[in-house]
Amino acid sequence: MAEFLTMLFDTSTVLGWTVVTLLKVLGFVVVLLISLAFILLADRKIWAAVQMRKGPNVVGAFGLLQSFADFLKFAFKEVIIPAGTDKLIFIMAPFLSLVMAFIAWSVIPVAPGWVISDLNVGILYLLAISSLGVYGIILGGWASNSKYSFLGALRSTAQMVSYEVSIGFVIVTVLLLSGSMNLSKIVEAQAGGFWHWNGIALSPITFVMLPMMVVFFISALAETNRPPFDLPEAESELVAGYQVEYSSTLYLLFMIGEYLNIVLMCSMVTILFLGGWHAPVDVAPLTWIPPFFWFAFKTLFIFFLFAMVKAIVPRYRYDQLMRLGWKVFLPMSMAAVVLVSAWVVFAQGGA
Amino acid sequence: MDLAVLLPAVAFYAFAGAAILFAFGVVAARNPVRSVLFLIMTFFSAAGLFVLMGAEFLAMILIMVYVGAVAVLFLFVVMMLDIDFVEMRQGFADYLPLGGLLAFVLTVELIVLGASWSVSGKAQELRQAPISGDTDNLRAFSEVLYTDYAFFIEAAGLVLLVAMIGAIVLTNFHKKGVKRQNISAQVARRAKDGVELVDIKPGQGL
């Protein structure tokens, strides 16, 4: 029996590798989905608290089971597929956006060695996958055969494509500083205390990197269609944008995908700018906390900021959104790339 | 058979076969939006082939640039086209002879090419040349592109810049009489620029 078990988990064999990877994937999916249920609740609770309401408080203690009740409600409703839709694509689109949101997580290191696939081009993989997330939205909007859906999808796609450009340049600045595209190595390059973290390092380059962290954060809001950039679903103009015709489980898939992307963006801010799983100071009581919890804590803190922005900032106008992306963030991040490469070459003497 | 040899072979035939099938789908699909979707799947299969060759950087760039940007624009255009399917299929019989002739010529060319082509003895060596030891993709690329070919890549960049400026100049018209928002003027405006306080005597009016 023991022999069989060692064989089963021996990663040097094909069988062992498959079993271990499957277990890792399962672990990620289960932890993500369960934490997502509470993150959704936290989002609503924070939003409610800012507006001096109680928020969900009926299902379970403090409304803790609200998300599960919502899940059951979604799952047991009827799936309505409107007439005149492209049925195959209509059903495929939410699955696509959910799958894209999940597979992006395969390169996220949540603790030393806790990653499904430690890709050398991890950050490029993330960029590639996040640019694919557009398809779920645009196909869903088009296949719905409705004007609101289609306009919402067009808006969303234009917005995501625009902000991806500045996100790409911000990521290049981090790559230049860390000298690697492997996410684990980017985190390791920030070891040794919070004054080594890319976003808030104690060095002159922080005058460039701190604004870049803010640019990344705001672009992440736009990339995930969060308020104040939730124009694709601006209910006063477009009812609910690309989601108008979706109901029941298909809508649920869209929503899970959206929130997974939001948490992904939070974890990217953590990895790129806030030192990933590292404790802020390497002294005794802080180092007792396992690295995973530092990662989770930082990610949740960024998510708290996401929720606060949703609660306190009014919606942007569409032309202002485009102006911000192309005329403000893009030149800023391009200038930052030049400054950071100059810093790396002349001040650090690296190449 | 050894799994280390078998798995890449299986993956290669899966990706290559999928690429051909999807490419056929691009021309065979009746709905142009579905054509574009097939095109995207073809890009994906090609990216998979790149990964098999050890060129993961190229694969990611292919997905980012072609699937993430170019194909999205394709979709935009195709979705907004007003296509009349009946009209589109009208000329089928007229174009059949010419199209058939072209297809025939191309097929013959492909067959001739395939028959006269043979795998070079150095193929294995050449294929592995770019992936030398520990250098990762990105470093291998940049060591060639930014040293030996530095001027060529700069020239290519200039060509692209000129093309971009040309495209903007051709399409950018400033309509007269359209009110535009000037954010800096808006922000710089103070209360004294816009508000005038007038002391009005009672019973006199302005």
XYZ file of C-alpha atoms in Angstrom:
557
model
C 0.000 0.000 0.000
C 2.704 2.475 1.002
C 4.659 1.500 -2.088
C 1.633 2.113 -4.248
C 1.122 5.530 -2.670
C 4.733 6.620 -3.215
C 4.421 5.512 -6.834
C 1.175 7.421 -7.204
C 2.704 10.681 -5.979
C 6.150 10.331 -7.568
C 6.274 13.315 -9.927
C 9.097 11.845 -12.024
C 6.756 9.282 -13.580
C 3.963 10.150 -15.981
C 1.279 8.667 -13.699
C 2.589 10.444 -10.597
C 2.881 13.747 -12.426
C -0.680 13.473 -13.704
C -2.065 12.581 -10.281
C -0.190 15.372 -8.486
C -1.126 17.976 -11.095
C -4.768 16.932 -11.016
C -4.773 17.217 -7.218
C -3.197 20.679 -7.457
C -5.805 21.801 -9.981
C -8.566 20.408 -7.796
C -7.142 22.214 -4.762
C -6.958 25.521 -6.602
C -10.497 25.200 -7.983
C -12.056 24.239 -4.653
C -10.257 26.921 -2.639
C -10.986 29.563 -5.281
C -14.688 28.755 -5.561
C -15.277 28.616 -1.813
C -13.357 31.821 -1.142
C -15.183 33.415 -4.064
C -18.509 32.817 -2.323
C -17.313 34.818 0.681
C -15.517 37.434 -1.422
C -18.816 38.101 -3.200
C -20.498 38.514 0.159
C -17.679 40.781 1.378
C -18.102 42.925 -1.725
C -21.791 43.409 -0.968
C -21.192 43.947 2.765
C -18.522 46.617 2.146
C -20.733 48.314 -0.384
C -23.603 48.242 2.094
C -21.474 49.528 4.969
C -20.388 52.564 2.952
C -24.053 53.331 2.285
C -24.907 52.721 5.987
C -26.986 49.638 5.190
C -26.625 46.172 6.670
C -26.292 44.264 3.423
C -27.208 40.563 3.198
C -27.948 39.444 6.780
C -30.770 36.914 6.624
C -29.337 33.652 5.266
C -27.060 32.164 7.925
C -25.293 34.095 10.677
C -24.469 37.626 9.404
C -25.697 36.466 5.991
C -22.649 34.225 5.607
C -24.550 31.705 3.485
C -26.060 34.319 1.156
C -23.809 33.365 -1.785
C -24.770 29.704 -1.480
C -28.459 30.626 -1.430
C -27.889 32.746 -4.547
C -26.085 29.843 -6.157
C -29.026 27.510 -5.549
C -31.425 30.102 -6.888
C -29.398 30.528 -10.085
C -28.968 26.814 -10.584
C -32.673 25.967 -10.264
C -34.020 28.689 -12.539
C -34.987 28.038 -16.094
C -32.413 28.641 -18.811
C -34.048 30.931 -21.341
C -32.534 31.049 -24.797
C -34.168 33.838 -26.797
C -35.362 33.284 -30.350
C -32.997 34.285 -33.127
C -29.843 33.605 -31.149
C -26.880 31.629 -32.381
C -27.575 28.844 -29.910
C -24.168 27.165 -29.876
C -22.226 30.398 -29.413
C -24.803 31.728 -26.940
C -24.178 28.756 -24.654
C -20.442 28.605 -25.367
C -19.706 32.234 -24.449
C -20.244 32.038 -20.650
C -18.290 28.779 -20.504
C -15.487 30.452 -22.430
C -15.261 33.360 -20.027
C -15.331 31.007 -17.009
C -12.643 28.725 -18.453
C -10.396 31.657 -19.368
C -10.749 33.017 -15.834
C -9.795 29.639 -14.359
C -6.843 28.736 -16.566
C -5.172 32.067 -15.857
C -4.771 30.851 -12.267
C -2.529 27.989 -13.342
C 0.588 30.198 -13.260
C -0.167 32.158 -10.079
C 2.278 31.232 -7.290
C 0.448 31.561 -3.971
C 3.377 30.364 -1.828
C 6.912 29.058 -2.529
C 6.365 26.140 -4.913
C 2.576 26.313 -4.636
C 1.841 26.774 -8.290
C 0.275 24.468 -10.848
C 2.668 25.312 -13.672
C 5.822 27.332 -13.055
C 6.022 28.680 -16.618
C 9.113 30.583 -17.732
C 6.906 32.991 -19.651
C 4.283 33.090 -16.903
C 3.551 36.780 -17.154
C 3.170 36.605 -20.946
C 0.802 33.679 -20.451
C -1.283 35.832 -18.116
C -1.371 38.658 -20.672
C -2.339 36.247 -23.429
C -5.117 34.648 -21.369
C -6.500 37.959 -20.163
C -6.687 39.151 -23.766
C -8.734 36.023 -24.504
C -11.246 36.891 -21.795
C -12.666 39.412 -24.264
C -14.096 36.619 -26.388
C -16.588 35.388 -23.826
C -18.069 38.864 -23.656
C -18.069 39.771 -27.339
C -19.453 36.378 -28.414
C -22.106 36.456 -25.709
C -23.146 39.932 -26.752
C -23.272 39.076 -30.427
C -24.994 35.707 -30.083
C -27.790 37.224 -27.953
C -29.157 38.930 -31.080
C -30.115 42.009 -29.090
C -29.048 45.613 -29.599
C -28.316 46.224 -25.926
C -26.184 43.117 -25.677
C -24.282 43.932 -28.819
C -23.578 47.545 -27.859
C -22.501 46.432 -24.393
C -20.184 43.830 -25.861
C -18.623 46.348 -28.257
C -18.060 48.819 -25.432
C -16.580 46.197 -23.168
C -14.232 44.873 -25.821
C -12.982 48.301 -26.849
C -12.405 49.117 -23.198
C -10.541 45.897 -22.409
C -8.359 46.098 -25.513
C -7.447 49.723 -24.696
C -6.452 49.103 -21.105
C -4.548 45.931 -21.909
C -1.980 48.090 -23.681
C -1.127 50.133 -20.605
C -1.241 47.020 -18.381
C 1.299 45.454 -20.735
C 3.684 48.401 -20.411
C 3.327 48.504 -16.612
C 4.182 44.810 -16.504
C 7.276 45.503 -18.638
C 8.570 47.900 -15.959
C 8.260 45.125 -13.351
C 9.965 42.661 -15.702
C 12.873 45.069 -16.150
C 13.302 45.429 -12.389
C 13.020 41.703 -11.649
C 14.835 40.469 -14.735
C 12.504 37.518 -15.246
C 9.117 36.630 -16.703
C 8.633 33.790 -14.245
C 6.154 34.889 -11.595
C 7.856 32.932 -8.799
C 11.159 34.622 -9.640
C 9.482 38.033 -9.692
C 8.242 37.373 -6.157
C 11.605 36.041 -5.006
C 13.326 39.169 -6.358
C 11.264 41.149 -3.820
C 12.338 39.116 -0.762
C 13.759 40.634 2.411
C 11.214 43.108 3.708
C 8.705 45.604 2.392
C 11.453 48.059 1.348
C 12.304 45.610 -1.463
C 8.759 45.359 -2.830
C 8.495 46.800 -6.336
C 5.640 49.142 -5.571
C 6.971 50.727 -2.386
C 10.736 50.051 -2.481
C 13.060 52.415 -0.618
C 14.893 53.616 -3.709
C 14.523 56.524 -6.170
C 12.820 54.267 -8.718
C 9.771 54.164 -6.429
C 8.850 57.607 -7.753
C 8.159 55.743 -10.999
C 6.937 52.419 -9.627
C 4.395 53.724 -7.124
C 2.475 55.633 -9.829
C 2.774 52.519 -11.990
C 1.110 50.469 -9.253
C -1.756 52.975 -9.234
C -1.977 52.866 -13.038
C -2.069 49.070 -12.888
C -4.777 49.136 -10.232
C -6.991 51.518 -12.211
C -6.388 49.611 -15.446
C -7.332 46.432 -13.608
C -10.642 48.077 -12.684
C -11.255 48.862 -16.350
C -10.064 45.444 -17.503
C -12.535 43.634 -15.257
C -15.468 45.988 -16.025
C -15.647 47.064 -12.391
C -17.163 50.375 -11.332
C -16.339 53.176 -12.089
C -15.648 51.606 -15.495
C -18.665 49.294 -15.670
C -19.938 50.966 -18.841
C -20.644 47.663 -20.612
C -23.418 47.046 -18.098
C -24.373 50.655 -17.433
C -27.974 49.920 -16.540
C -29.212 53.441 -17.240
C -28.017 53.196 -20.849
C -27.765 49.530 -21.775
C -29.982 47.685 -19.255
C -27.243 45.167 -18.425
C -25.032 45.196 -21.506
C -23.844 41.868 -22.831
C -25.653 39.989 -20.035
C -29.177 41.193 -20.873
C -30.378 37.949 -22.413
C -28.606 35.599 -20.014
C -30.456 33.918 -17.208
C -29.969 31.189 -14.643
C -26.776 29.115 -14.739
C -25.403 30.780 -17.855
C -25.526 34.150 -16.115
C -23.967 32.563 -13.036
C -21.026 31.387 -15.147
C -20.482 34.932 -16.441
C -20.589 36.273 -12.899
C -18.169 33.696 -11.477
C -15.805 34.406 -14.379
C -15.984 38.130 -13.697
C -15.221 37.769 -10.001
C -12.450 35.244 -10.666
C -10.856 37.810 -12.966
C -11.157 40.467 -10.284
C -9.435 38.266 -7.702
C -6.826 37.380 -10.327
C -6.090 41.059 -10.875
C -5.804 41.560 -7.093
C -3.319 38.709 -6.877
C -1.379 40.186 -9.819
C -1.025 43.493 -7.969
C 0.196 41.466 -4.977
C 2.727 39.507 -7.013
C 4.033 42.329 -9.157
C 4.144 45.190 -6.648
C 3.595 43.976 -3.093
C 6.069 41.128 -2.747
C 3.688 38.181 -3.185
C 3.956 35.739 -0.292
C 6.696 37.617 1.595
C 6.086 39.018 5.062
C 6.591 42.788 5.306
C 9.416 42.395 7.839
C 11.363 39.187 8.420
C 11.118 39.140 12.225
C 9.830 36.425 14.541
C 6.062 36.778 14.989
C 5.501 37.709 11.343
C 7.539 34.831 9.919
C 5.456 32.288 11.888
C 2.521 33.010 9.611
C 2.774 30.697 6.577
C 3.571 32.455 3.260
C 0.208 31.501 1.754
C -1.631 33.596 4.321
C 0.488 36.641 3.536
C -0.422 36.220 -0.115
C -4.107 35.804 0.709
C -4.068 38.738 3.101
C -2.494 41.107 0.543
C -4.860 39.920 -2.196
C -7.864 40.470 0.053
C -6.585 43.923 0.974
C -6.422 44.876 -2.713
C -9.910 43.418 -3.148
C -11.085 45.622 -0.286
C -9.786 48.608 -2.283
C -11.695 47.308 -5.345
C -14.879 47.162 -3.283
C -14.315 50.632 -1.817
C -13.803 52.112 -5.276
C -17.104 50.539 -6.342
C -18.827 52.118 -3.354
C -17.479 55.659 -3.528
C -16.697 56.545 -7.162
C -19.349 57.536 -9.726
C -19.359 55.998 -13.188
C -17.105 57.430 -15.882
C -18.390 58.698 -19.202
C -17.287 56.554 -22.138
C -15.185 59.177 -23.951
C -13.464 60.062 -20.677
C -12.667 56.410 -20.165
C -11.043 56.199 -23.585
C -9.155 59.439 -23.001
C -7.816 58.163 -19.683
C -6.609 54.935 -21.247
C -5.002 56.233 -24.413
C -3.962 59.788 -23.595
C -2.975 59.531 -19.933
C -2.054 55.975 -18.949
C -0.388 54.900 -22.174
C 2.108 57.831 -22.364
C 2.714 57.543 -18.606
C 3.493 53.855 -18.712
C 5.662 54.240 -21.838
C 7.685 56.963 -20.121
C 7.971 54.686 -17.089
C 9.410 51.887 -19.253
C 12.104 54.285 -20.529
C 12.887 55.555 -17.010
C 13.031 52.096 -15.467
C 15.267 50.711 -18.211
C 17.579 53.711 -17.748
C 17.591 53.002 -13.998
C 18.358 49.313 -14.502
C 21.210 50.016 -16.941
C 22.856 53.065 -15.350
C 22.095 52.804 -11.625
C 22.036 49.060 -11.095
C 24.531 48.303 -13.860
C 22.412 45.390 -15.036
C 21.291 44.582 -18.539
C 7.232 2.839 -26.988
C 8.858 5.460 -24.830
C 6.363 7.966 -23.484
C 8.793 10.887 -23.833
C 8.761 10.277 -27.606
C 5.145 9.222 -27.900
C 3.523 12.168 -26.117
C 5.047 14.965 -28.250
C 4.229 12.968 -31.381
C 0.599 12.556 -30.314
C 0.417 16.245 -29.397
C 1.951 17.247 -32.726
C -0.544 15.264 -34.785
C -3.414 16.513 -32.641
C -2.434 20.164 -33.068
C -1.512 19.821 -36.740
C -4.711 17.941 -37.550
C -6.785 20.461 -35.606
C -5.070 23.333 -37.437
C -5.965 21.852 -40.826
C -9.543 21.072 -39.787
C -10.116 24.554 -38.398
C -8.484 26.152 -41.431
C -10.957 24.238 -43.584
C -13.715 25.474 -41.302
C -12.693 29.075 -42.006
C -13.562 28.738 -45.693
C -16.408 26.260 -45.263
C -18.428 28.038 -42.562
C -21.506 29.843 -43.876
C -21.640 32.424 -41.133
C -18.685 34.854 -41.334
C -18.561 35.216 -37.549
C -18.098 31.473 -37.265
C -15.361 31.739 -39.905
C -13.495 34.167 -37.680
C -13.963 31.811 -34.733
C -12.463 28.976 -36.763
C -9.581 31.298 -37.647
C -8.980 31.912 -33.947
C -8.917 28.168 -33.283
C -6.399 27.811 -36.125
C -4.159 30.409 -34.457
C -4.466 28.430 -31.251
C -3.375 25.205 -32.874
C -0.403 27.005 -34.430
C 0.528 28.354 -31.008
C 0.388 24.789 -29.686
C 2.818 23.721 -32.427
C 5.162 26.550 -31.396
C 5.105 25.323 -27.792
C 5.989 21.808 -28.995
C 9.036 23.266 -30.781
C 10.167 24.909 -27.538
C 9.329 28.407 -28.795
C 6.913 29.300 -25.994
C 7.659 33.014 -26.341
C 6.510 32.979 -29.971
C 3.427 31.005 -28.974
C 2.427 33.566 -26.356
C 3.078 36.468 -28.728
C 1.002 34.734 -31.412
C -1.927 34.415 -29.012
C -1.540 37.932 -27.609
C -1.172 39.734 -30.934
C -3.247 37.669 -33.341
C -5.916 36.167 -31.130
C -6.064 38.959 -28.560
C -5.935 41.962 -30.871
C -6.111 41.277 -34.615
C -8.902 38.696 -34.468
C -10.923 40.909 -32.122
C -10.829 43.675 -34.735
C -11.800 41.096 -37.376
C -14.773 40.105 -35.240
C -15.741 43.757 -34.764
C -15.811 44.389 -38.483
C -17.502 41.121 -39.427
C -20.185 41.462 -36.743
C -21.097 44.946 -37.883
C -21.193 44.106 -41.589
C -24.642 43.986 -43.077
C -24.428 40.745 -44.994
C -27.099 39.474 -47.310
C -26.527 35.728 -47.498
C -28.725 35.223 -50.551
C -26.834 37.849 -52.513
C -23.525 36.455 -51.350
C -24.251 33.025 -52.794
C -25.641 34.346 -56.095
C -22.384 34.486 -58.053
C -21.337 30.986 -57.048
C -21.846 29.417 -60.470
C -20.165 32.322 -62.295
C -17.010 32.152 -60.201
C -16.844 28.373 -60.052
C -14.723 27.814 -63.221
C -12.145 30.490 -62.377
C -11.992 29.504 -58.717
C -11.765 25.838 -59.614
C -8.908 26.548 -62.019
C -7.008 28.487 -59.345
C -7.578 25.738 -56.811
C -6.373 23.140 -59.299
C -3.174 25.093 -60.091
C -2.436 25.593 -56.391
C -3.031 21.911 -55.627
C -0.679 20.829 -58.425
C 1.947 23.261 -57.152
C 1.629 21.910 -53.622
C 1.914 18.321 -54.821
C 4.989 19.116 -56.946
C 6.564 20.947 -54.029
C 5.782 18.133 -51.598
C 7.167 15.485 -53.938
C 10.455 17.305 -54.493
C 10.990 18.177 -50.821
C 13.053 16.017 -48.549
C 14.086 16.294 -44.918
C 17.590 17.665 -44.662
C 20.125 15.571 -42.773
C 20.780 18.557 -40.553
C 17.091 19.135 -39.769
C 17.267 17.872 -36.203
C 20.374 19.943 -35.513
C 18.976 23.111 -37.071
C 15.704 22.773 -35.232
C 17.446 22.574 -31.893
C 19.980 25.317 -32.618
C 18.046 28.290 -31.170
C 17.382 26.571 -27.850
C 20.943 26.389 -26.626
C 21.170 24.967 -23.131
C 19.888 27.183 -20.339
C 19.138 30.390 -22.237
C 15.420 30.937 -22.237
C 13.462 31.996 -25.295
C 13.389 35.687 -24.586
C 17.131 35.957 -23.995
C 17.879 33.906 -27.104
C 15.682 36.197 -29.195
C 17.044 39.435 -27.818
C 20.649 38.325 -28.141
C 20.146 37.967 -31.876
C 17.623 40.757 -32.538
C 19.328 43.541 -30.599
C 22.929 42.748 -31.575
C 23.404 41.405 -35.094
C 20.090 42.694 -36.417
C 19.772 45.862 -34.349
C 19.593 48.160 -37.392
C 17.113 45.958 -39.187
C 14.771 45.863 -36.233
C 15.045 49.645 -35.891
C 14.271 49.998 -39.601
C 11.269 47.695 -39.211
C 10.113 49.810 -36.293
C 10.407 52.968 -38.409
C 8.382 51.380 -41.202
C 5.666 50.506 -38.707
C 5.751 54.019 -37.272
C 5.326 55.541 -40.728
C 2.465 53.144 -41.443
C 0.794 54.057 -38.164
C 1.114 57.794 -38.761
C -0.184 57.292 -42.301
C -3.229 55.403 -41.053
C -3.979 58.085 -38.496
C -3.574 60.926 -40.991
C -5.817 59.174 -43.511
C -8.657 58.510 -41.084
C -8.494 61.431 -38.675
C -10.868 64.221 -39.674
C -11.631 67.059 -37.334
C -15.229 67.983 -37.895
C -15.916 71.660 -37.527
C -18.545 72.776 -35.075
C -18.141 69.788 -32.762
C -17.675 70.735 -29.140
C -14.724 68.962 -27.597
C -13.875 68.594 -23.971
C -10.646 70.318 -22.941
C -9.914 68.728 -19.591
C -7.021 70.984 -18.567
C -9.009 74.146 -19.358
C -11.912 72.684 -17.411
C -9.793 71.894 -14.390
C -7.934 75.233 -14.493
C -11.207 77.187 -14.491
C -11.926 78.918 -11.186
C -15.047 80.408 -9.678
C -13.985 83.969 -10.511
C -13.757 83.063 -14.253
C -17.335 81.951 -14.404
C -19.258 83.735 -11.681
C -19.818 87.459 -11.355
C -21.427 88.852 -8.221
C -23.574 91.910 -8.908
C -24.971 94.085 -6.178
C -28.506 94.922 -7.274
C -30.364 97.798 -5.658
C -33.896 96.909 -4.570
C -36.607 98.045 -6.934
C -34.199 98.847 -9.781
C -33.394 95.553 -11.434
C -30.323 95.007 -13.516
